Amino acid sequence: MKILFFGPNGSGKGTQGKIVKEKFGIPHIETGVIFRDNISRGTDLGKEAKGYIYRGELVPDSITIPMILNRLKEDDCKNGWLLDGFPRNLTQAQELDKALNQEGINLDIVIEMILDRQIAKNRIMGRRLCVNDNNHPNNIFIDAIKPDGDRCRVCSGELKTRTDDQDEEAIDQRHNIYYDNETGTTAGVNYYKDLSAKNNGVPRIIDLDGTPGVKEVTEELLGKLGK
Ligand code: AMP
């Protein structure tokens, strides 16, 4: 199963993505996680990407596109993958489509999480990251996943914030890119919607309302996926 997962920062895409990954037994490839991992390990890629990430800008396509296309060629991707955070603009969407065509790979599903921009912004600012596991959900503004005091609600681990999550300018910049339907992420989503319309519903497009709580969104998603 090959799946693209779109959604603005703060929509809960990472949390839902983890569930999809487990249901299908496929790797969850998150561009942002790959970059942050490289930054913390001090690699050349991390050094190059750092400035763009802190400003909320996209890391240049010349770095990001080959990085992801190479990742998809690794052994664990043979039976499918879930891409989260890529494509993030129209060029990346077109290049991914081209690369998949060249390899004779069909994309099965495109999920789009829909969330109001202001709600997404509040959720980002309330997000806390567990040092033990990035996917332990903690958000000081969401009742269902409020941390336990200043510790992780799942494992009592220490909680941190992402630098780019506390910088309003960087958040606005990330959302400007996401909601841009000319060349940004929304343009990339529309590219795949057009493809689906021309190709008898392949890939299948799944719209997902990200407004309710984590559990409700998961139920809707798994229902639509038939899982
Ligand atoms: P995220 O964890 O998805 O919020 O991504 C954090 C940051 O990583 C973004 O604000 C960008 O600077 C960078 N990034 C993630 N995905 C991409 C991508 N597909 N293309 C370029 N930059 C990206």
mmCIF file of C-alpha atoms and ligand atoms in Angstrom:
data_model
loop_
_atom_site.group_PDB
_atom_site.id
_atom_site.type_symbol
_atom_site.label_atom_id
_atom_site.label_comp_id
_atom_site.label_asym_id
_atom_site.label_seq_id
_atom_site.Cartn_x
_atom_site.Cartn_y
_atom_site.Cartn_z
ATOM 1 C CA MET A 1 0.000 0.000 0.000
ATOM 2 C CA LYS A 2 1.443 3.364 -1.038
ATOM 3 C CA ILE A 3 -0.071 6.330 0.705
ATOM 4 C CA LEU A 4 0.482 10.106 0.724
ATOM 5 C CA PHE A 5 -0.662 11.931 3.839
ATOM 6 C CA PHE A 6 -1.317 15.666 3.531
ATOM 7 C CA GLY A 7 -2.391 18.064 6.269
ATOM 8 C CA PRO A 8 -1.317 21.436 7.694
ATOM 9 C CA ASN A 9 1.197 21.522 10.543
ATOM 10 C CA GLY A 10 -0.806 21.055 13.714
ATOM 11 C CA SER A 11 -3.548 18.904 12.148
ATOM 12 C CA GLY A 12 -2.477 15.748 13.986
ATOM 13 C CA LYS A 13 -1.138 14.126 10.842
ATOM 14 C CA GLY A 14 1.854 12.582 12.642
ATOM 15 C CA THR A 15 -0.378 10.940 15.273
ATOM 16 C CA GLN A 16 -2.814 9.534 12.708
ATOM 17 C CA GLY A 17 0.056 8.540 10.431
ATOM 18 C CA LYS A 18 1.486 6.302 13.130
ATOM 19 C CA ILE A 19 -1.845 4.436 13.324
ATOM 20 C CA VAL A 20 -1.999 3.989 9.527
ATOM 21 C CA LYS A 21 1.582 2.717 9.537
ATOM 22 C CA GLU A 22 0.721 0.086 12.153
ATOM 23 C CA LYS A 23 -2.497 -1.019 10.429
ATOM 24 C CA PHE A 24 -0.787 -1.564 7.089
ATOM 25 C CA GLY A 25 2.653 -2.588 8.395
ATOM 26 C CA ILE A 26 4.420 -0.035 6.213
ATOM 27 C CA PRO A 27 7.182 2.455 7.051
ATOM 28 C CA HIS A 28 6.069 5.955 8.041
ATOM 29 C CA ILE A 29 8.434 8.315 6.271
ATOM 30 C CA GLU A 30 8.282 11.813 7.766
ATOM 31 C CA THR A 31 10.448 14.377 6.034
ATOM 32 C CA GLY A 32 10.531 16.675 9.068
ATOM 33 C CA VAL A 33 11.672 13.799 11.327
ATOM 34 C CA ILE A 34 14.478 12.881 8.893
ATOM 35 C CA PHE A 35 15.684 16.500 8.907
ATOM 36 C CA ARG A 36 15.480 16.873 12.703
ATOM 37 C CA ASP A 37 17.336 13.594 13.167
ATOM 38 C CA ASN A 38 20.119 14.869 10.884
ATOM 39 C CA ILE A 39 20.251 18.154 12.781
ATOM 40 C CA SER A 40 20.615 16.407 16.135
ATOM 41 C CA ARG A 41 23.340 14.135 14.747
ATOM 42 C CA GLY A 42 25.166 17.155 13.261
ATOM 43 C CA THR A 43 25.370 15.653 9.754
ATOM 44 C CA ASP A 44 26.129 17.746 6.659
ATOM 45 C CA LEU A 45 22.485 17.427 5.624
ATOM 46 C CA GLY A 46 21.418 18.630 9.074
ATOM 47 C CA LYS A 47 23.764 21.626 8.882
ATOM 48 C CA GLU A 48 22.384 22.563 5.484
ATOM 49 C CA ALA A 49 18.734 22.137 6.460
ATOM 50 C CA LYS A 50 18.835 23.822 9.885
ATOM 51 C CA GLY A 51 18.443 27.485 8.890
ATOM 52 C CA TYR A 52 15.515 26.797 6.557
ATOM 53 C CA ILE A 53 13.720 24.759 9.198
ATOM 54 C CA TYR A 54 14.105 27.335 11.966
ATOM 55 C CA ARG A 55 12.696 30.024 9.666
ATOM 56 C CA GLY A 56 9.765 27.785 8.651
ATOM 57 C CA GLU A 57 10.954 27.779 5.034
ATOM 58 C CA LEU A 58 11.160 24.714 2.833
ATOM 59 C CA VAL A 59 14.526 23.027 2.539
ATOM 60 C CA PRO A 60 15.423 23.429 -1.179
ATOM 61 C CA ASP A 61 13.968 20.868 -3.589
ATOM 62 C CA SER A 62 17.487 20.027 -4.793
ATOM 63 C CA ILE A 63 18.150 18.522 -1.330
ATOM 64 C CA THR A 64 14.710 17.210 -0.380
ATOM 65 C CA ILE A 65 13.553 15.508 -3.589
ATOM 66 C CA PRO A 66 16.568 13.161 -4.047
ATOM 67 C CA MET A 67 16.638 12.484 -0.298
ATOM 68 C CA ILE A 68 13.049 11.149 -0.382
ATOM 69 C CA LEU A 69 13.259 9.383 -3.744
ATOM 70 C CA ASN A 70 16.343 7.522 -2.468
ATOM 71 C CA ARG A 71 14.599 6.678 0.797
ATOM 72 C CA LEU A 72 11.749 5.054 -1.168
ATOM 73 C CA LYS A 73 14.252 2.721 -2.816
ATOM 74 C CA GLU A 74 15.332 1.192 0.501
ATOM 75 C CA ASP A 75 14.423 -2.421 1.284
ATOM 76 C CA ASP A 76 11.731 -1.701 3.870
ATOM 77 C CA CYS A 77 9.731 0.206 1.210
ATOM 78 C CA LYS A 78 9.255 -2.807 -1.078
ATOM 79 C CA ASN A 79 5.700 -3.490 0.112
ATOM 80 C CA GLY A 80 4.609 0.091 0.478
ATOM 81 C CA TRP A 81 5.084 3.273 2.438
ATOM 82 C CA LEU A 82 3.327 6.182 4.015
ATOM 83 C CA LEU A 83 4.791 9.531 3.030
ATOM 84 C CA ASP A 84 4.124 12.364 5.469
ATOM 85 C CA GLY A 85 5.449 15.876 4.824
ATOM 86 C CA PHE A 86 6.325 15.148 1.206
ATOM 87 C CA PRO A 87 5.347 16.388 -1.337
ATOM 88 C CA ARG A 88 5.150 19.875 0.145
ATOM 89 C CA ASN A 89 4.914 21.891 -3.048
ATOM 90 C CA LEU A 90 3.777 21.461 -6.631
ATOM 91 C CA THR A 91 7.261 20.684 -7.956
ATOM 92 C CA GLN A 92 7.752 17.892 -5.403
ATOM 93 C CA ALA A 93 4.318 16.477 -6.304
ATOM 94 C CA GLN A 94 5.171 16.450 -10.009
ATOM 95 C CA GLU A 95 8.647 14.981 -9.440
ATOM 96 C CA LEU A 96 7.292 12.228 -7.199
ATOM 97 C CA ASP A 97 4.634 11.341 -9.772
ATOM 98 C CA LYS A 98 7.286 11.247 -12.501
ATOM 99 C CA ALA A 99 9.608 9.043 -10.438
ATOM 100 C CA LEU A 100 6.800 6.614 -9.547
ATOM 101 C CA ASN A 101 5.758 6.384 -13.213
ATOM 102 C CA GLN A 102 9.339 5.636 -14.207
ATOM 103 C CA GLU A 103 9.516 2.818 -11.671
ATOM 104 C CA GLY A 104 6.043 1.491 -12.633
ATOM 105 C CA ILE A 105 4.789 2.100 -9.079
ATOM 106 C CA ASN A 106 1.124 2.973 -8.501
ATOM 107 C CA LEU A 107 0.064 5.304 -5.761
ATOM 108 C CA ASP A 108 -2.967 3.828 -3.925
ATOM 109 C CA ILE A 109 -4.307 6.475 -1.574
ATOM 110 C CA VAL A 110 -3.993 10.208 -0.933
ATOM 111 C CA ILE A 111 -5.286 11.363 2.450
ATOM 112 C CA GLU A 112 -5.945 15.058 3.017
ATOM 113 C CA MET A 113 -6.557 16.236 6.576
ATOM 114 C CA ILE A 114 -8.601 19.402 6.582
ATOM 115 C CA LEU A 115 -8.233 21.892 9.421
ATOM 116 C CA ASP A 116 -8.893 25.592 9.915
ATOM 117 C CA ARG A 117 -5.667 27.593 9.900
ATOM 118 C CA GLN A 118 -6.165 29.302 13.288
ATOM 119 C CA ILE A 119 -7.018 26.017 15.038
ATOM 120 C CA ALA A 120 -3.899 24.455 13.513
ATOM 121 C CA LYS A 121 -1.778 27.349 14.788
ATOM 122 C CA ASN A 122 -3.085 26.985 18.366
ATOM 123 C CA ARG A 123 -2.417 23.267 18.290
ATOM 124 C CA ILE A 124 1.166 23.784 17.150
ATOM 125 C CA MET A 125 1.908 26.216 19.966
ATOM 126 C CA GLY A 126 0.499 23.782 22.533
ATOM 127 C CA ARG A 127 2.420 20.784 21.206
ATOM 128 C CA ARG A 128 4.987 19.162 23.518
ATOM 129 C CA LEU A 129 7.443 16.482 22.412
ATOM 130 C CA CYS A 130 8.354 13.544 24.625
ATOM 131 C CA VAL A 131 12.108 12.958 24.674
ATOM 132 C CA ASN A 132 11.461 9.171 24.729
ATOM 133 C CA ASP A 133 9.063 8.975 21.777
ATOM 134 C CA ASN A 134 8.119 11.670 19.295
ATOM 135 C CA ASN A 135 4.745 10.033 18.789
ATOM 136 C CA HIS A 136 3.527 10.217 22.384
ATOM 137 C CA PRO A 137 0.758 12.793 21.980
ATOM 138 C CA ASN A 138 0.993 15.746 24.385
ATOM 139 C CA ASN A 139 -0.654 19.125 23.891
ATOM 140 C CA ILE A 140 -1.306 21.692 26.611
ATOM 141 C CA PHE A 141 -4.292 23.100 24.656
ATOM 142 C CA ILE A 142 -6.080 19.793 23.944
ATOM 143 C CA ASP A 143 -7.901 18.234 26.907
ATOM 144 C CA ALA A 144 -7.714 14.641 25.627
ATOM 145 C CA ILE A 145 -3.921 14.722 25.414
ATOM 146 C CA LYS A 146 -2.918 17.185 28.146
ATOM 147 C CA PRO A 147 0.479 16.301 29.638
ATOM 148 C CA ASP A 148 0.694 15.000 33.178
ATOM 149 C CA GLY A 149 1.950 18.229 34.772
ATOM 150 C CA ASP A 150 5.164 18.932 32.924
ATOM 151 C CA ARG A 151 5.765 15.234 32.047
ATOM 152 C CA CYS A 152 4.647 13.011 29.154
ATOM 153 C CA ARG A 153 1.120 11.642 29.667
ATOM 154 C CA VAL A 154 2.156 8.257 28.208
ATOM 155 C CA CYS A 155 5.521 7.496 29.829
ATOM 156 C CA SER A 156 6.229 10.407 32.227
ATOM 157 C CA GLY A 157 9.235 11.316 30.108
ATOM 158 C CA GLU A 158 10.605 14.826 29.901
ATOM 159 C CA LEU A 159 8.789 17.147 27.497
ATOM 160 C CA LYS A 160 10.368 19.600 25.073
ATOM 161 C CA THR A 161 9.098 22.085 22.512
ATOM 162 C CA ARG A 162 10.295 22.409 18.938
ATOM 163 C CA THR A 163 11.958 25.766 18.320
ATOM 164 C CA ASP A 164 9.930 26.296 15.133
ATOM 165 C CA ASP A 165 6.690 25.559 17.053
ATOM 166 C CA GLN A 166 7.087 28.518 19.399
ATOM 167 C CA ASP A 167 7.922 31.092 16.738
ATOM 168 C CA GLU A 168 4.709 32.616 15.348
ATOM 169 C CA GLU A 169 6.458 33.964 12.297
ATOM 170 C CA ALA A 170 7.825 30.504 11.462
ATOM 171 C CA ILE A 171 4.375 28.936 11.993
ATOM 172 C CA ASP A 172 2.737 31.508 9.693
ATOM 173 C CA GLN A 173 5.420 30.875 7.114
ATOM 174 C CA ARG A 174 4.808 27.097 7.247
ATOM 175 C CA HIS A 175 1.053 27.661 6.898
ATOM 176 C CA ASN A 176 1.516 30.142 4.039
ATOM 177 C CA ILE A 177 3.304 27.355 2.201
ATOM 178 C CA TYR A 178 0.696 24.742 3.116
ATOM 179 C CA TYR A 179 -2.404 26.728 2.129
ATOM 180 C CA ASP A 180 -0.864 28.107 -1.099
ATOM 181 C CA ASN A 181 -2.865 26.615 -3.962
ATOM 182 C CA GLU A 182 -0.666 28.053 -6.731
ATOM 183 C CA THR A 183 2.693 26.431 -6.024
ATOM 184 C CA GLY A 184 2.525 25.268 -2.385
ATOM 185 C CA THR A 185 1.271 22.124 -0.657
ATOM 186 C CA THR A 186 -2.401 22.642 -1.533
ATOM 187 C CA ALA A 187 -1.323 22.885 -5.180
ATOM 188 C CA GLY A 188 0.380 19.497 -4.668
ATOM 189 C CA VAL A 189 -2.829 18.030 -3.189
ATOM 190 C CA ASN A 190 -4.815 19.388 -6.139
ATOM 191 C CA TYR A 191 -2.304 17.858 -8.539
ATOM 192 C CA TYR A 192 -3.128 14.395 -7.159
ATOM 193 C CA LYS A 193 -6.883 15.134 -7.074
ATOM 194 C CA ASP A 194 -6.760 16.018 -10.788
ATOM 195 C CA LEU A 195 -4.767 12.874 -11.492
ATOM 196 C CA SER A 196 -7.353 10.796 -9.636
ATOM 197 C CA ALA A 197 -10.230 12.440 -11.536
ATOM 198 C CA LYS A 198 -8.545 11.677 -14.876
ATOM 199 C CA ASN A 199 -7.670 8.129 -13.841
ATOM 200 C CA ASN A 200 -11.004 6.658 -12.662
ATOM 201 C CA GLY A 201 -10.410 7.428 -8.993
ATOM 202 C CA VAL A 202 -6.813 6.135 -8.788
ATOM 203 C CA PRO A 203 -5.212 7.122 -6.464
ATOM 204 C CA ARG A 204 -8.184 7.104 -4.127
ATOM 205 C CA ILE A 205 -8.662 10.477 -2.398
ATOM 206 C CA ILE A 206 -9.716 10.451 1.266
ATOM 207 C CA ASP A 207 -10.792 13.702 2.917
ATOM 208 C CA LEU A 208 -10.477 13.724 6.676
ATOM 209 C CA ASP A 209 -11.861 16.394 9.004
ATOM 210 C CA GLY A 210 -9.099 17.103 11.544
ATOM 211 C CA THR A 211 -11.290 19.239 13.843
ATOM 212 C CA PRO A 212 -12.600 16.599 16.304
ATOM 213 C CA GLY A 213 -10.461 14.865 18.945
ATOM 214 C CA VAL A 214 -7.722 12.352 18.174
ATOM 215 C CA LYS A 215 -9.960 9.301 18.799
ATOM 216 C CA GLU A 216 -12.814 10.531 16.606
ATOM 217 C CA VAL A 217 -10.443 11.390 13.755
ATOM 218 C CA THR A 218 -8.833 7.931 14.005
ATOM 219 C CA GLU A 219 -12.273 6.266 13.842
ATOM 220 C CA GLU A 220 -13.244 8.251 10.771
ATOM 221 C CA LEU A 221 -9.929 7.516 9.099
ATOM 222 C CA LEU A 222 -9.950 3.758 9.787
ATOM 223 C CA GLY A 223 -13.594 3.588 8.656
ATOM 224 C CA LYS A 224 -12.714 5.245 5.371
ATOM 225 C CA LEU A 225 -9.711 2.960 4.949
ATOM 226 C CA GLY A 226 -11.911 -0.088 5.675
ATOM 227 C CA LYS A 227 -9.656 -1.128 8.582
HETATM 228 P P1 AMP B 1 7.454 19.171 9.811
HETATM 229 O O1 AMP B 1 8.031 18.303 10.867
HETATM 230 O O2 AMP B 1 6.681 18.378 8.783
HETATM 231 O O3 AMP B 1 6.684 20.313 10.362
HETATM 232 O O4 AMP B 1 8.703 19.794 9.003
HETATM 233 C C1 AMP B 1 9.594 20.660 9.655
HETATM 234 C C2 AMP B 1 10.378 21.439 8.626
HETATM 235 O O5 AMP B 1 11.155 20.559 7.805
HETATM 236 C C3 AMP B 1 9.542 22.239 7.629
HETATM 237 O O6 AMP B 1 9.095 23.481 8.157
HETATM 238 C C4 AMP B 1 10.576 22.435 6.512
HETATM 239 O O7 AMP B 1 11.536 23.412 6.849
HETATM 240 C C5 AMP B 1 11.270 21.092 6.489
HETATM 241 N N1 AMP B 1 10.570 20.175 5.578
HETATM 242 C C6 AMP B 1 9.782 19.120 5.903
HETATM 243 N N2 AMP B 1 9.302 18.514 4.806
HETATM 244 C C7 AMP B 1 9.798 19.195 3.745
HETATM 245 C C8 AMP B 1 9.678 19.061 2.336
HETATM 246 N N3 AMP B 1 8.920 18.098 1.778
HETATM 247 N N4 AMP B 1 10.350 19.942 1.549
HETATM 248 C C9 AMP B 1 11.123 20.893 2.079
HETATM 249 N N5 AMP B 1 11.271 21.095 3.400
HETATM 250 C C10 AMP B 1 10.629 20.250 4.230
#
